[in-house]
Amino acid sequence: MDANFGRRKSAMKLGTATMLALAAWAIWPPVSTAQSAPHSENAALFVAEHLDVLSIPSSIYARRKPGANTLKDYGFADFEKIDGGVRSIDHEKQWLFGIRIVEDNGGIKVLCIQDGPRIGGSFPSQTTAEVKLGRDGLFHGTGRFPQSDQCPPFQR
């Protein structure tokens, strides 16, 4: 009997086992922990506090000022948890800004954003925007605005 026969047979078993493991792994549903985790108000609060509002379309862009990038820089300091997201009202300007996460892929998120006046029966606009966590610790707009049934666009 060949002396290498036993080694070849073991290598074949290892190769077959590896192939079966890889095949099983390939058909496993591709769900990350970030995707399967519930979209909590705490996550929305974290994004709201670290959102570069000048990198997404918003009413704030019109009143931009040097060195100011976050909602807090523009008077939105206190957030309340509401409807699975958060919102803040600038009481001086009677303006509302709200954020809810509709898709979470870890460092990239799709937000449902409400932005608009809170006076005279007006309603804020609502739109989606994709943001990505940057090296500076802020979420920046990617330039993508995917549609979501969880955030139908409206403006009244």
mmCIF file of C-alpha atoms in Angstrom:
data_model
loop_
_atom_site.group_PDB
_atom_site.id
_atom_site.type_symbol
_atom_site.label_atom_id
_atom_site.label_comp_id
_atom_site.label_asym_id
_atom_site.label_seq_id
_atom_site.Cartn_x
_atom_site.Cartn_y
_atom_site.Cartn_z
ATOM 1 C CA MET A 1 0.000 0.000 0.000
ATOM 2 C CA ASP A 2 1.200 3.506 -0.825
ATOM 3 C CA ALA A 3 2.633 5.399 2.202
ATOM 4 C CA ASN A 4 1.069 8.666 1.029
ATOM 5 C CA PHE A 5 -2.379 7.112 0.587
ATOM 6 C CA GLY A 6 -3.406 7.878 4.193
ATOM 7 C CA ARG A 7 -2.267 11.504 3.895
ATOM 8 C CA ARG A 8 -4.080 11.986 0.578
ATOM 9 C CA LYS A 9 -7.248 10.474 2.043
ATOM 10 C CA SER A 10 -7.076 12.852 5.062
ATOM 11 C CA ALA A 11 -6.467 15.833 2.772
ATOM 12 C CA MET A 12 -9.494 14.844 0.669
ATOM 13 C CA LYS A 13 -11.658 14.614 3.785
ATOM 14 C CA LEU A 14 -10.437 18.032 4.922
ATOM 15 C CA GLY A 15 -11.022 19.481 1.465
ATOM 16 C CA THR A 16 -14.541 18.054 1.310
ATOM 17 C CA ALA A 17 -15.368 19.309 4.788
ATOM 18 C CA THR A 18 -14.058 22.777 3.897
ATOM 19 C CA MET A 19 -16.100 22.845 0.691
ATOM 20 C CA LEU A 20 -19.265 21.799 2.549
ATOM 21 C CA ALA A 21 -18.678 24.466 5.203
ATOM 22 C CA LEU A 22 -18.137 27.135 2.524
ATOM 23 C CA ALA A 23 -21.293 26.035 0.687
ATOM 24 C CA ALA A 24 -23.338 26.221 3.892
ATOM 25 C CA TRP A 25 -21.874 29.655 4.645
ATOM 26 C CA ALA A 26 -22.707 30.867 1.127
ATOM 27 C CA ILE A 27 -26.408 30.023 1.437
ATOM 28 C CA TRP A 28 -26.742 31.478 4.950
ATOM 29 C CA PRO A 29 -28.927 34.634 4.810
ATOM 30 C CA PRO A 30 -26.731 37.746 4.595
ATOM 31 C CA VAL A 31 -28.043 39.555 7.673
ATOM 32 C CA SER A 32 -25.641 41.612 9.719
ATOM 33 C CA THR A 33 -26.154 42.452 13.358
ATOM 34 C CA ALA A 34 -26.698 46.088 12.402
ATOM 35 C CA GLN A 35 -29.469 45.192 9.951
ATOM 36 C CA SER A 36 -31.310 42.900 12.321
ATOM 37 C CA ALA A 37 -31.091 45.165 15.364
ATOM 38 C CA PRO A 38 -34.218 47.218 16.043
ATOM 39 C CA HIS A 39 -34.002 50.865 15.020
ATOM 40 C CA SER A 40 -34.056 52.430 18.429
ATOM 41 C CA GLU A 41 -34.683 55.995 19.380
ATOM 42 C CA ASN A 42 -31.264 55.948 21.042
ATOM 43 C CA ALA A 43 -29.595 55.246 17.694
ATOM 44 C CA ALA A 44 -31.611 58.070 16.102
ATOM 45 C CA LEU A 45 -30.550 60.391 18.922
ATOM 46 C CA PHE A 46 -26.892 59.489 18.363
ATOM 47 C CA VAL A 47 -27.198 60.211 14.626
ATOM 48 C CA ALA A 48 -29.068 63.481 15.283
ATOM 49 C CA GLU A 49 -26.361 64.666 17.660
ATOM 50 C CA HIS A 50 -23.617 63.753 15.153
ATOM 51 C CA LEU A 51 -25.246 64.769 11.861
ATOM 52 C CA ASP A 52 -23.491 67.217 9.550
ATOM 53 C CA VAL A 53 -26.687 69.051 8.543
ATOM 54 C CA LEU A 54 -24.846 71.025 5.879
ATOM 55 C CA SER A 55 -24.084 67.815 3.958
ATOM 56 C CA ILE A 56 -27.772 67.062 3.323
ATOM 57 C CA PRO A 57 -30.489 69.226 1.802
ATOM 58 C CA SER A 58 -32.182 71.115 4.609
ATOM 59 C CA SER A 59 -33.526 74.524 5.505
ATOM 60 C CA ILE A 60 -30.485 75.018 7.731
ATOM 61 C CA TYR A 61 -28.158 75.358 4.743
ATOM 62 C CA ALA A 62 -29.596 78.812 4.007
ATOM 63 C CA ARG A 63 -28.440 80.093 7.400
ATOM 64 C CA ARG A 64 -25.077 78.318 7.518
ATOM 65 C CA LYS A 65 -22.281 79.893 9.509
ATOM 66 C CA PRO A 66 -18.536 79.138 9.669
ATOM 67 C CA GLY A 67 -17.606 76.239 11.954
ATOM 68 C CA ALA A 68 -21.216 75.185 12.554
ATOM 69 C CA ASN A 69 -22.211 71.754 11.250
ATOM 70 C CA THR A 70 -24.478 70.003 13.755
ATOM 71 C CA LEU A 71 -28.069 70.578 14.756
ATOM 72 C CA LYS A 72 -26.903 71.791 18.156
ATOM 73 C CA ASP A 73 -24.839 74.491 16.411
ATOM 74 C CA TYR A 74 -28.100 75.775 14.894
ATOM 75 C CA GLY A 75 -30.274 75.871 18.012
ATOM 76 C CA PHE A 76 -31.584 72.299 18.062
ATOM 77 C CA ALA A 77 -30.168 71.303 21.441
ATOM 78 C CA ASP A 78 -32.949 69.361 23.170
ATOM 79 C CA PHE A 79 -34.306 66.229 21.516
ATOM 80 C CA GLU A 80 -37.432 64.320 22.384
ATOM 81 C CA LYS A 81 -37.983 60.700 21.427
ATOM 82 C CA ILE A 82 -41.033 60.281 19.225
ATOM 83 C CA ASP A 83 -42.375 57.694 16.758
ATOM 84 C CA GLY A 84 -39.182 55.592 16.768
ATOM 85 C CA GLY A 85 -36.999 58.624 16.140
ATOM 86 C CA VAL A 86 -36.178 61.986 17.646
ATOM 87 C CA ARG A 87 -37.085 65.589 17.009
ATOM 88 C CA SER A 88 -36.000 68.972 18.261
ATOM 89 C CA ILE A 89 -37.602 72.373 18.071
ATOM 90 C CA ASP A 90 -35.682 75.623 17.818
ATOM 91 C CA HIS A 91 -38.063 77.675 19.959
ATOM 92 C CA GLU A 92 -36.537 80.975 18.888
ATOM 93 C CA LYS A 93 -37.257 80.338 15.206
ATOM 94 C CA GLN A 94 -40.202 77.940 15.803
ATOM 95 C CA TRP A 95 -38.555 75.386 13.525
ATOM 96 C CA LEU A 96 -38.664 71.581 13.803
ATOM 97 C CA PHE A 97 -36.021 69.044 12.781
ATOM 98 C CA GLY A 98 -36.715 65.312 13.182
ATOM 99 C CA ILE A 99 -34.785 62.143 12.359
ATOM 100 C CA ARG A 100 -35.819 58.511 12.172
ATOM 101 C CA ILE A 101 -33.590 55.691 10.878
ATOM 102 C CA VAL A 102 -35.415 53.691 8.182
ATOM 103 C CA GLU A 103 -32.432 51.559 7.120
ATOM 104 C CA ASP A 104 -29.330 50.768 9.133
ATOM 105 C CA ASN A 105 -26.283 49.142 7.573
ATOM 106 C CA GLY A 106 -23.796 49.962 10.303
ATOM 107 C CA GLY A 107 -21.848 53.046 9.270
ATOM 108 C CA ILE A 108 -24.298 53.826 6.445
ATOM 109 C CA LYS A 109 -27.868 54.729 7.329
ATOM 110 C CA VAL A 110 -30.947 55.951 5.495
ATOM 111 C CA LEU A 111 -32.724 58.644 7.458
ATOM 112 C CA CYS A 112 -36.251 59.941 7.295
ATOM 113 C CA ILE A 113 -35.870 63.659 7.895
ATOM 114 C CA GLN A 114 -38.556 66.158 8.854
ATOM 115 C CA ASP A 115 -37.612 69.802 8.520
ATOM 116 C CA GLY A 116 -39.840 72.836 8.664
ATOM 117 C CA PRO A 117 -41.851 75.468 10.529
ATOM 118 C CA ARG A 118 -43.998 74.801 13.590
ATOM 119 C CA ILE A 119 -46.208 77.887 13.334
ATOM 120 C CA GLY A 120 -49.392 78.820 11.517
ATOM 121 C CA GLY A 121 -50.559 75.246 10.867
ATOM 122 C CA SER A 122 -47.609 74.549 8.583
ATOM 123 C CA PHE A 123 -46.167 71.082 8.373
ATOM 124 C CA PRO A 124 -42.509 70.185 7.894
ATOM 125 C CA SER A 125 -41.241 68.602 4.694
ATOM 126 C CA GLN A 126 -40.254 64.951 4.890
ATOM 127 C CA THR A 127 -37.611 63.219 2.810
ATOM 128 C CA THR A 128 -34.998 60.469 2.939
ATOM 129 C CA ALA A 129 -31.235 60.893 2.851
ATOM 130 C CA GLU A 130 -28.415 58.387 3.057
ATOM 131 C CA VAL A 131 -25.612 59.280 5.465
ATOM 132 C CA LYS A 132 -22.262 57.710 6.221
ATOM 133 C CA LEU A 133 -20.180 57.962 9.371
ATOM 134 C CA GLY A 134 -16.997 59.901 8.621
ATOM 135 C CA ARG A 135 -13.586 59.832 10.244
ATOM 136 C CA ASP A 136 -14.474 63.074 12.023
ATOM 137 C CA GLY A 137 -17.252 61.306 13.967
ATOM 138 C CA LEU A 138 -20.062 63.026 12.046
ATOM 139 C CA PHE A 139 -22.617 61.471 9.720
ATOM 140 C CA HIS A 140 -22.290 63.070 6.268
ATOM 141 C CA GLY A 141 -24.728 62.893 3.374
ATOM 142 C CA THR A 142 -23.651 60.561 0.554
ATOM 143 C CA GLY A 143 -25.692 62.335 -2.101
ATOM 144 C CA ARG A 144 -28.115 59.412 -2.360
ATOM 145 C CA PHE A 145 -31.807 59.812 -1.521
ATOM 146 C CA PRO A 146 -33.334 56.319 -1.672
ATOM 147 C CA GLN A 147 -37.103 56.054 -1.558
ATOM 148 C CA SER A 148 -38.659 54.274 1.391
ATOM 149 C CA ASP A 149 -42.231 53.287 2.124
ATOM 150 C CA GLN A 150 -41.401 54.116 5.746
ATOM 151 C CA CYS A 151 -40.791 57.753 4.785
ATOM 152 C CA PRO A 152 -43.107 58.967 2.062
ATOM 153 C CA PRO A 153 -42.121 62.435 0.856
ATOM 154 C CA PHE A 154 -44.561 65.185 1.693
ATOM 155 C CA GLN A 155 -44.739 68.889 1.996
ATOM 156 C CA ARG A 156 -47.880 70.776 2.910
#
